[in-house]
Amino acid sequence: MHFLPVERFVASIIAALFVIDIALVGFKDIQIDVAGYCLSVGIGSGLVFLGQIYRARKREEKMAAALIAAGLFILFSICGSIFNYMFLPVRFPLIDEMLMRIDGWIGYDWARSVTWVASYPLIGTLLFFVYATSLPQLLFIIIVLGFTGKIRQLHQFLLTGVLGALISITFWIFFPTYSPSAFQELPAWVPQAMPLALGPEYGRELVRLGHEGVRYLTPRNVEGLIGFPSFHIFMAAMSVYFVPRYRGVILVIVTLNLLMLPAVLIQGAHHLSDVFGGVLLFAIVCPLSIRLANMLTFRAGESPSGRSNVLVRRFWSFPEK
């Protein structure tokens, strides 16, 4: 198999997470949905393998880069989510109380905000669907960047997502949060007025997992554990920053992710502080990831097509947006 430098770096992270996951699952005696995870891993691995076939044909690098990046994205998501669950039950003090206190200084209250939006069911329903677009947006951008030959930006995008997720997981391990939904109740009529992606039941489930840990893992029922910083906001910032500069595409992506801000708060059951945390994390990780991606490519001496090229190496040594 032939991987470009950033692909190889991400594949190494996935391999390391896979080994750690297997070891921790065995050590903690956690039952796992083998069939479910084999299907997910099969899809990711299949995309990577198909991308390698296209790369071997020499003239299909755009297709190859898109398929390999999509496959690596799926495989990392699987290994990363399992890795996150391995640190349950929670071992360190929660920071929810501090975050709610900060939100109070700003004047934000999650339950009151959700109740207000529920008075306008069409708005709440719109935010429900917007919230569900986060991962599809990332896959869409991977496909568009790959098929339009923007392989350098594609690899910067992939590396930004991987490093951002790893940092978020690490932060959550030592500074865990549940969600305001774990501490605040909603009026009984609210869930009937509009669909809720994550409501009080989600908060109660996080509390249970935080106390008891996990005994059975299946990809069909994986909860998002990370509250602060909000990784949904991080992904929204990724989408806006890396979206190819085509007027129609930009308009759609920017509109969706402006709506993602209230969607994360209302449908994602986040503290307002989580949003600021997600923005700050992206502001730190994105330029570092771009620099690292450029450095990896420069050291390898490869152009996006895998061939040595001095001019390309020099060009790649500087971050670009």
CSV table of N, CA, C and O in Angstrom, one decimal, residues 41-135:
chain,number,residue,atom,x,y,z
A,41,VAL,N,-15.9,-1.1,10.6
A,41,VAL,CA,-14.5,-1.2,10.2
A,41,VAL,C,-14.4,-1.7,8.7
A,41,VAL,O,-13.5,-1.2,8.0
A,42,GLY,N,-15.2,-2.6,8.3
A,42,GLY,CA,-15.2,-3.1,6.9
A,42,GLY,C,-15.5,-1.9,5.9
A,42,GLY,O,-14.8,-1.9,4.9
A,43,ILE,N,-16.4,-1.1,6.3
A,43,ILE,CA,-16.7,0.1,5.4
A,43,ILE,C,-15.5,1.0,5.3
A,43,ILE,O,-15.1,1.4,4.2
A,44,GLY,N,-14.9,1.3,6.4
A,44,GLY,CA,-13.7,2.2,6.4
A,44,GLY,C,-12.6,1.6,5.7
A,44,GLY,O,-11.9,2.2,4.8
A,45,SER,N,-12.3,0.3,6.0
A,45,SER,CA,-11.2,-0.4,5.4
A,45,SER,C,-11.4,-0.5,3.9
A,45,SER,O,-10.5,-0.4,3.1
A,46,GLY,N,-12.7,-0.8,3.5
A,46,GLY,CA,-13.0,-1.0,2.1
A,46,GLY,C,-12.7,0.3,1.3
A,46,GLY,O,-12.2,0.2,0.2
A,47,LEU,N,-13.1,1.4,1.9
A,47,LEU,CA,-12.8,2.7,1.2
A,47,LEU,C,-11.3,2.9,1.0
A,47,LEU,O,-10.8,3.4,0.0
A,48,VAL,N,-10.5,2.6,2.1
A,48,VAL,CA,-9.1,2.8,2.0
A,48,VAL,C,-8.5,1.8,0.9
A,48,VAL,O,-7.7,2.3,0.1
A,49,PHE,N,-9.0,0.6,0.9
A,49,PHE,CA,-8.5,-0.4,-0.1
A,49,PHE,C,-8.8,0.0,-1.5
A,49,PHE,O,-8.0,0.0,-2.4
A,50,LEU,N,-10.1,0.5,-1.7
A,50,LEU,CA,-10.5,1.0,-3.0
A,50,LEU,C,-9.7,2.2,-3.4
A,50,LEU,O,-9.3,2.3,-4.6
A,51,GLY,N,-9.4,3.1,-2.5
A,51,GLY,CA,-8.5,4.2,-2.8
A,51,GLY,C,-7.1,3.8,-3.2
A,51,GLY,O,-6.5,4.4,-4.2
A,52,GLN,N,-6.6,2.7,-2.6
A,52,GLN,CA,-5.3,2.2,-3.0
A,52,GLN,C,-5.3,1.7,-4.4
A,52,GLN,O,-4.3,1.8,-5.2
A,53,ILE,N,-6.4,1.0,-4.8
A,53,ILE,CA,-6.5,0.5,-6.2
A,53,ILE,C,-6.5,1.7,-7.2
A,53,ILE,O,-5.8,1.6,-8.2
A,54,TYR,N,-7.2,2.7,-6.9
A,54,TYR,CA,-7.2,3.9,-7.8
A,54,TYR,C,-5.8,4.5,-7.8
A,54,TYR,O,-5.4,5.0,-8.9
A,55,ARG,N,-5.2,4.6,-6.7
A,55,ARG,CA,-3.8,5.2,-6.6
A,55,ARG,C,-2.8,4.4,-7.5
A,55,ARG,O,-2.0,4.9,-8.1
A,56,ALA,N,-3.0,3.1,-7.5
A,56,ALA,CA,-2.1,2.2,-8.3
A,56,ALA,C,-2.3,2.4,-9.8
A,56,ALA,O,-1.4,2.1,-10.5
A,57,ARG,N,-3.4,3.0,-10.1
A,57,ARG,CA,-3.7,3.2,-11.6
A,57,ARG,C,-3.0,4.5,-12.0
A,57,ARG,O,-3.1,4.9,-13.2
A,58,LYS,N,-2.4,5.3,-11.1
A,58,LYS,CA,-1.5,6.4,-11.4
A,58,LYS,C,-2.3,7.7,-11.8
A,58,LYS,O,-2.0,8.8,-11.5
A,59,ARG,N,-3.4,7.5,-12.6
A,59,ARG,CA,-4.1,8.7,-13.1
A,59,ARG,C,-5.4,9.0,-12.4
A,59,ARG,O,-6.2,9.8,-12.8
A,60,GLU,N,-5.6,8.3,-11.2
A,60,GLU,CA,-6.8,8.5,-10.5
A,60,GLU,C,-6.5,9.0,-9.1
A,60,GLU,O,-7.2,8.6,-8.1
A,61,GLU,N,-5.6,9.9,-8.9
A,61,GLU,CA,-5.2,10.4,-7.6
A,61,GLU,C,-6.3,11.1,-6.9
A,61,GLU,O,-6.4,11.0,-5.7
A,62,LYS,N,-7.1,11.9,-7.6
A,62,LYS,CA,-8.2,12.6,-6.9
A,62,LYS,C,-9.1,11.7,-6.3
A,62,LYS,O,-9.5,11.8,-5.1
A,63,MET,N,-9.6,10.7,-7.0
A,63,MET,CA,-10.5,9.7,-6.5
A,63,MET,C,-9.8,8.9,-5.3
A,63,MET,O,-10.4,8.7,-4.3
A,64,ALA,N,-8.5,8.6,-5.5
A,64,ALA,CA,-7.8,7.8,-4.5
A,64,ALA,C,-7.7,8.6,-3.2
A,64,ALA,O,-8.0,8.1,-2.1
A,65,ALA,N,-7.4,9.9,-3.3
A,65,ALA,CA,-7.2,10.7,-2.1
A,65,ALA,C,-8.6,10.9,-1.3
A,65,ALA,O,-8.6,10.8,-0.1
A,66,ALA,N,-9.6,11.1,-2.1
A,66,ALA,CA,-11.0,11.2,-1.4
A,66,ALA,C,-11.4,9.9,-0.7
A,66,ALA,O,-11.9,10.0,0.4
A,67,LEU,N,-11.2,8.8,-1.4
A,67,LEU,CA,-11.6,7.5,-0.8
A,67,LEU,C,-10.8,7.2,0.4
A,67,LEU,O,-11.3,6.7,1.5
A,68,ILE,N,-9.5,7.4,0.3
A,68,ILE,CA,-8.6,7.0,1.5
A,68,ILE,C,-8.9,7.9,2.7
A,68,ILE,O,-9.0,7.5,3.8
A,69,ALA,N,-9.1,9.2,2.4
A,69,ALA,CA,-9.4,10.2,3.5
A,69,ALA,C,-10.7,9.8,4.2
A,69,ALA,O,-10.8,9.8,5.4
A,70,ALA,N,-11.7,9.5,3.4
A,70,ALA,CA,-13.0,9.1,3.9
A,70,ALA,C,-12.9,7.8,4.8
A,70,ALA,O,-13.5,7.7,5.8
A,71,GLY,N,-12.1,6.9,4.2
A,71,GLY,CA,-12.0,5.6,5.0
A,71,GLY,C,-11.2,5.8,6.3
A,71,GLY,O,-11.6,5.3,7.3
A,72,LEU,N,-10.2,6.6,6.3
A,72,LEU,CA,-9.4,6.9,7.5
A,72,LEU,C,-10.3,7.7,8.5
A,72,LEU,O,-10.2,7.5,9.7
A,73,PHE,N,-11.1,8.6,8.0
A,73,PHE,CA,-12.0,9.4,8.8
A,73,PHE,C,-13.0,8.4,9.6
A,73,PHE,O,-13.2,8.6,10.8
A,74,ILE,N,-13.5,7.5,8.9
A,74,ILE,CA,-14.4,6.5,9.5
A,74,ILE,C,-13.7,5.6,10.5
A,74,ILE,O,-14.2,5.4,11.6
A,75,LEU,N,-12.5,5.1,10.1
A,75,LEU,CA,-11.8,4.2,11.0
A,75,LEU,C,-11.4,5.0,12.3
A,75,LEU,O,-11.4,4.5,13.4
A,76,PHE,N,-10.9,6.2,12.1
A,76,PHE,CA,-10.5,7.0,13.3
A,76,PHE,C,-11.7,7.3,14.2
A,76,PHE,O,-11.6,7.2,15.4
A,77,SER,N,-12.9,7.6,13.6
A,77,SER,CA,-14.1,7.8,14.4
A,77,SER,C,-14.5,6.6,15.3
A,77,SER,O,-14.8,6.8,16.4
A,78,ILE,N,-14.3,5.4,14.7
A,78,ILE,CA,-14.6,4.2,15.4
A,78,ILE,C,-13.6,4.0,16.6
A,78,ILE,O,-14.0,3.8,17.7
A,79,CYS,N,-12.4,4.0,16.3
A,79,CYS,CA,-11.3,3.8,17.3
A,79,CYS,C,-11.4,4.9,18.3
A,79,CYS,O,-11.2,4.6,19.5
A,80,GLY,N,-11.6,6.1,17.9
A,80,GLY,CA,-11.6,7.3,18.9
A,80,GLY,C,-12.8,7.2,19.8
A,80,GLY,O,-12.6,7.5,21.0
A,81,SER,N,-14.0,6.8,19.3
A,81,SER,CA,-15.1,6.7,20.2
A,81,SER,C,-14.9,5.6,21.2
A,81,SER,O,-15.3,5.7,22.4
A,82,ILE,N,-14.4,4.4,20.8
A,82,ILE,CA,-14.1,3.3,21.8
A,82,ILE,C,-13.1,3.8,22.8
A,82,ILE,O,-13.3,3.5,24.0
A,83,PHE,N,-12.0,4.4,22.3
A,83,PHE,CA,-11.0,4.9,23.3
A,83,PHE,C,-11.6,5.9,24.3
A,83,PHE,O,-11.3,5.8,25.5
A,84,ASN,N,-12.5,6.7,23.9
A,84,ASN,CA,-13.1,7.7,24.8
A,84,ASN,C,-13.9,6.9,25.9
A,84,ASN,O,-13.9,7.2,27.1
A,85,TYR,N,-14.6,5.8,25.5
A,85,TYR,CA,-15.4,5.0,26.5
A,85,TYR,C,-14.6,4.3,27.4
A,85,TYR,O,-15.0,3.9,28.5
A,86,MET,N,-13.3,4.0,27.1
A,86,MET,CA,-12.4,3.2,28.0
A,86,MET,C,-12.1,4.0,29.3
A,86,MET,O,-11.6,3.4,30.2
A,87,PHE,N,-12.4,5.3,29.3
A,87,PHE,CA,-12.1,6.1,30.5
A,87,PHE,C,-13.3,6.3,31.4
A,87,PHE,O,-13.3,7.2,32.2
A,88,LEU,N,-14.3,5.5,31.2
A,88,LEU,CA,-15.4,5.4,32.1
A,88,LEU,C,-15.2,4.3,33.1
A,88,LEU,O,-14.7,3.2,32.7
A,89,PRO,N,-15.7,4.4,34.3
A,89,PRO,CA,-16.4,5.5,34.9
A,89,PRO,C,-15.5,6.7,35.1
A,89,PRO,O,-14.2,6.6,35.1
A,90,VAL,N,-16.1,7.9,35.3
A,90,VAL,CA,-15.3,9.1,35.5
A,90,VAL,C,-14.5,9.1,36.8
A,90,VAL,O,-14.9,8.6,37.8
A,91,ARG,N,-13.2,9.5,36.6
A,91,ARG,CA,-12.3,9.4,37.8
A,91,ARG,C,-11.9,10.8,38.4
A,91,ARG,O,-11.3,10.8,39.4
A,92,PHE,N,-12.2,11.8,37.6
A,92,PHE,CA,-11.8,13.2,38.1
A,92,PHE,C,-13.1,14.0,38.3
A,92,PHE,O,-14.2,13.7,37.8
A,93,PRO,N,-12.9,15.1,39.1
A,93,PRO,CA,-14.1,15.9,39.4
A,93,PRO,C,-14.7,16.6,38.2
A,93,PRO,O,-14.0,17.0,37.2
A,94,LEU,N,-16.0,16.6,38.1
A,94,LEU,CA,-16.7,17.3,37.0
A,94,LEU,C,-16.5,18.8,37.1
A,94,LEU,O,-16.3,19.4,38.1
A,95,ILE,N,-16.6,19.4,35.9
A,95,ILE,CA,-16.5,20.8,35.8
A,95,ILE,C,-17.8,21.5,35.4
A,95,ILE,O,-17.8,22.7,35.1
A,96,ASP,N,-18.9,20.7,35.4
A,96,ASP,CA,-20.2,21.3,35.0
A,96,ASP,C,-20.6,22.4,35.9
A,96,ASP,O,-21.1,23.4,35.4
A,97,GLU,N,-20.4,22.3,37.2
A,97,GLU,CA,-20.8,23.4,38.1
A,97,GLU,C,-20.1,24.7,37.7
A,97,GLU,O,-20.7,25.8,37.7
A,98,MET,N,-18.8,24.6,37.4
A,98,MET,CA,-18.1,25.8,37.1
A,98,MET,C,-18.6,26.4,35.8
A,98,MET,O,-18.8,27.6,35.6
A,99,LEU,N,-18.9,25.5,34.8
A,99,LEU,CA,-19.3,26.0,33.5
A,99,LEU,C,-20.7,26.6,33.6
A,99,LEU,O,-21.0,27.6,33.0
A,100,MET,N,-21.6,26.0,34.4
A,100,MET,CA,-22.9,26.6,34.6
A,100,MET,C,-22.8,28.0,35.3
A,100,MET,O,-23.6,28.9,35.1
A,101,ARG,N,-21.8,28.1,36.2
A,101,ARG,CA,-21.6,29.4,36.9
A,101,ARG,C,-21.2,30.4,35.9
A,101,ARG,O,-21.7,31.6,36.0
A,102,ILE,N,-20.3,30.0,35.0
A,102,ILE,CA,-19.8,31.0,34.0
A,102,ILE,C,-21.0,31.4,33.1
A,102,ILE,O,-21.2,32.5,32.7
A,103,ASP,N,-21.8,30.4,32.7
A,103,ASP,CA,-23.0,30.7,31.8
A,103,ASP,C,-23.9,31.6,32.5
A,103,ASP,O,-24.5,32.5,31.9
A,104,GLY,N,-24.0,31.5,33.9
A,104,GLY,CA,-24.9,32.3,34.6
A,104,GLY,C,-24.4,33.8,34.6
A,104,GLY,O,-25.2,34.7,34.6
A,105,TRP,N,-23.1,34.0,34.7
A,105,TRP,CA,-22.6,35.3,34.6
A,105,TRP,C,-22.9,36.0,33.3
A,105,TRP,O,-23.2,37.2,33.2
A,106,ILE,N,-23.0,35.2,32.2
A,106,ILE,CA,-23.3,35.7,30.9
A,106,ILE,C,-24.8,35.9,30.7
A,106,ILE,O,-25.3,36.6,29.9
A,107,GLY,N,-25.6,35.2,31.6
A,107,GLY,CA,-27.0,35.2,31.5
A,107,GLY,C,-27.7,34.1,30.7
A,107,GLY,O,-28.9,34.2,30.3
A,108,TYR,N,-26.9,33.0,30.6
A,108,TYR,CA,-27.5,31.9,29.8
A,108,TYR,C,-27.9,30.8,30.7
A,108,TYR,O,-27.2,30.4,31.7
A,109,ASP,N,-29.1,30.2,30.4
A,109,ASP,CA,-29.6,29.1,31.2
A,109,ASP,C,-30.2,28.1,30.2
A,109,ASP,O,-31.1,28.4,29.4
A,110,TRP,N,-29.7,26.8,30.2
A,110,TRP,CA,-30.0,25.9,29.1
A,110,TRP,C,-31.5,25.5,29.2
A,110,TRP,O,-32.2,25.6,28.1
A,111,ALA,N,-32.1,25.2,30.3
A,111,ALA,CA,-33.5,24.8,30.4
A,111,ALA,C,-34.4,25.9,30.0
A,111,ALA,O,-35.4,25.7,29.2
A,112,ARG,N,-34.1,27.1,30.4
A,112,ARG,CA,-34.9,28.2,30.0
A,112,ARG,C,-34.9,28.5,28.5
A,112,ARG,O,-35.9,28.8,27.8
A,113,SER,N,-33.7,28.3,27.9
A,113,SER,CA,-33.5,28.5,26.5
A,113,SER,C,-34.2,27.5,25.7
A,113,SER,O,-34.9,27.8,24.7
A,114,VAL,N,-34.1,26.2,26.1
A,114,VAL,CA,-34.8,25.1,25.4
A,114,VAL,C,-36.3,25.3,25.4
A,114,VAL,O,-37.1,25.2,24.5
A,115,THR,N,-36.8,25.7,26.6
A,115,THR,CA,-38.2,26.0,26.8
A,115,THR,C,-38.7,27.1,25.9
A,115,THR,O,-39.8,27.0,25.3
A,116,TRP,N,-37.9,28.1,25.8
A,116,TRP,CA,-38.3,29.3,24.9
A,116,TRP,C,-38.4,28.8,23.4
A,116,TRP,O,-39.3,29.2,22.7
A,117,VAL,N,-37.4,28.1,23.0
A,117,VAL,CA,-37.4,27.6,21.6
A,117,VAL,C,-38.6,26.7,21.3
A,117,VAL,O,-39.2,26.7,20.2
A,118,ALA,N,-38.9,25.9,22.3
A,118,ALA,CA,-40.0,24.9,22.2
A,118,ALA,C,-41.4,25.7,21.9
A,118,ALA,O,-42.3,25.1,21.4
A,119,SER,N,-41.4,26.9,22.3
A,119,SER,CA,-42.6,27.8,22.0
A,119,SER,C,-42.7,28.1,20.6
A,119,SER,O,-43.8,28.5,20.1
A,120,TYR,N,-41.6,27.8,19.8
A,120,TYR,CA,-41.6,28.0,18.4
A,120,TYR,C,-41.2,26.7,17.7
A,120,TYR,O,-40.0,26.6,17.3
A,121,PRO,N,-42.1,25.7,17.6
A,121,PRO,CA,-41.7,24.3,17.2
A,121,PRO,C,-41.0,24.3,15.9
A,121,PRO,O,-40.1,23.4,15.7
A,122,LEU,N,-41.3,25.1,14.9
A,122,LEU,CA,-40.6,25.1,13.6
A,122,LEU,C,-39.1,25.4,13.8
A,122,LEU,O,-38.3,24.8,13.1
A,123,ILE,N,-38.8,26.4,14.6
A,123,ILE,CA,-37.4,26.7,14.9
A,123,ILE,C,-36.7,25.5,15.5
A,123,ILE,O,-35.6,25.1,15.1
A,124,GLY,N,-37.3,24.9,16.5
A,124,GLY,CA,-36.7,23.8,17.2
A,124,GLY,C,-36.5,22.6,16.3
A,124,GLY,O,-35.5,22.0,16.4
A,125,THR,N,-37.5,22.4,15.4
A,125,THR,CA,-37.4,21.3,14.5
A,125,THR,C,-36.2,21.5,13.5
A,125,THR,O,-35.5,20.7,13.1
A,126,LEU,N,-36.1,22.8,13.0
A,126,LEU,CA,-35.1,23.2,12.1
A,126,LEU,C,-33.7,22.9,12.7
A,126,LEU,O,-32.8,22.4,12.1
A,127,LEU,N,-33.5,23.3,14.0
A,127,LEU,CA,-32.3,23.2,14.7
A,127,LEU,C,-32.0,21.7,14.9
A,127,LEU,O,-30.8,21.3,14.9
A,128,PHE,N,-33.0,20.9,15.0
A,128,PHE,CA,-32.8,19.4,15.2
A,128,PHE,C,-32.2,18.8,13.9
A,128,PHE,O,-31.2,18.1,14.0
A,129,PHE,N,-32.6,19.3,12.7
A,129,PHE,CA,-32.1,18.7,11.5
A,129,PHE,C,-30.7,19.3,11.2
A,129,PHE,O,-29.8,18.7,10.7
A,130,VAL,N,-30.5,20.6,11.6
A,130,VAL,CA,-29.2,21.2,11.4
A,130,VAL,C,-28.1,20.5,12.2
A,130,VAL,O,-27.0,20.2,11.8
A,131,TYR,N,-28.5,20.2,13.5
A,131,TYR,CA,-27.6,19.5,14.4
A,131,TYR,C,-27.1,18.1,13.8
A,131,TYR,O,-26.0,17.7,14.0
A,132,ALA,N,-28.0,17.5,13.1
A,132,ALA,CA,-27.7,16.2,12.5
A,132,ALA,C,-26.7,16.2,11.3
A,132,ALA,O,-26.3,15.2,10.8
A,133,THR,N,-26.4,17.5,10.8
A,133,THR,CA,-25.6,17.6,9.6
A,133,THR,C,-24.1,17.6,9.8
A,133,THR,O,-23.4,17.6,8.9
A,134,SER,N,-23.7,17.6,11.1
A,134,SER,CA,-22.2,17.8,11.3
A,134,SER,C,-21.4,16.7,10.6
A,134,SER,O,-20.5,17.1,9.9
A,135,LEU,N,-21.6,15.5,10.9
A,135,LEU,CA,-20.7,14.4,10.2
A,135,LEU,C,-21.0,14.4,8.7
A,135,LEU,O,-20.0,14.3,8.0
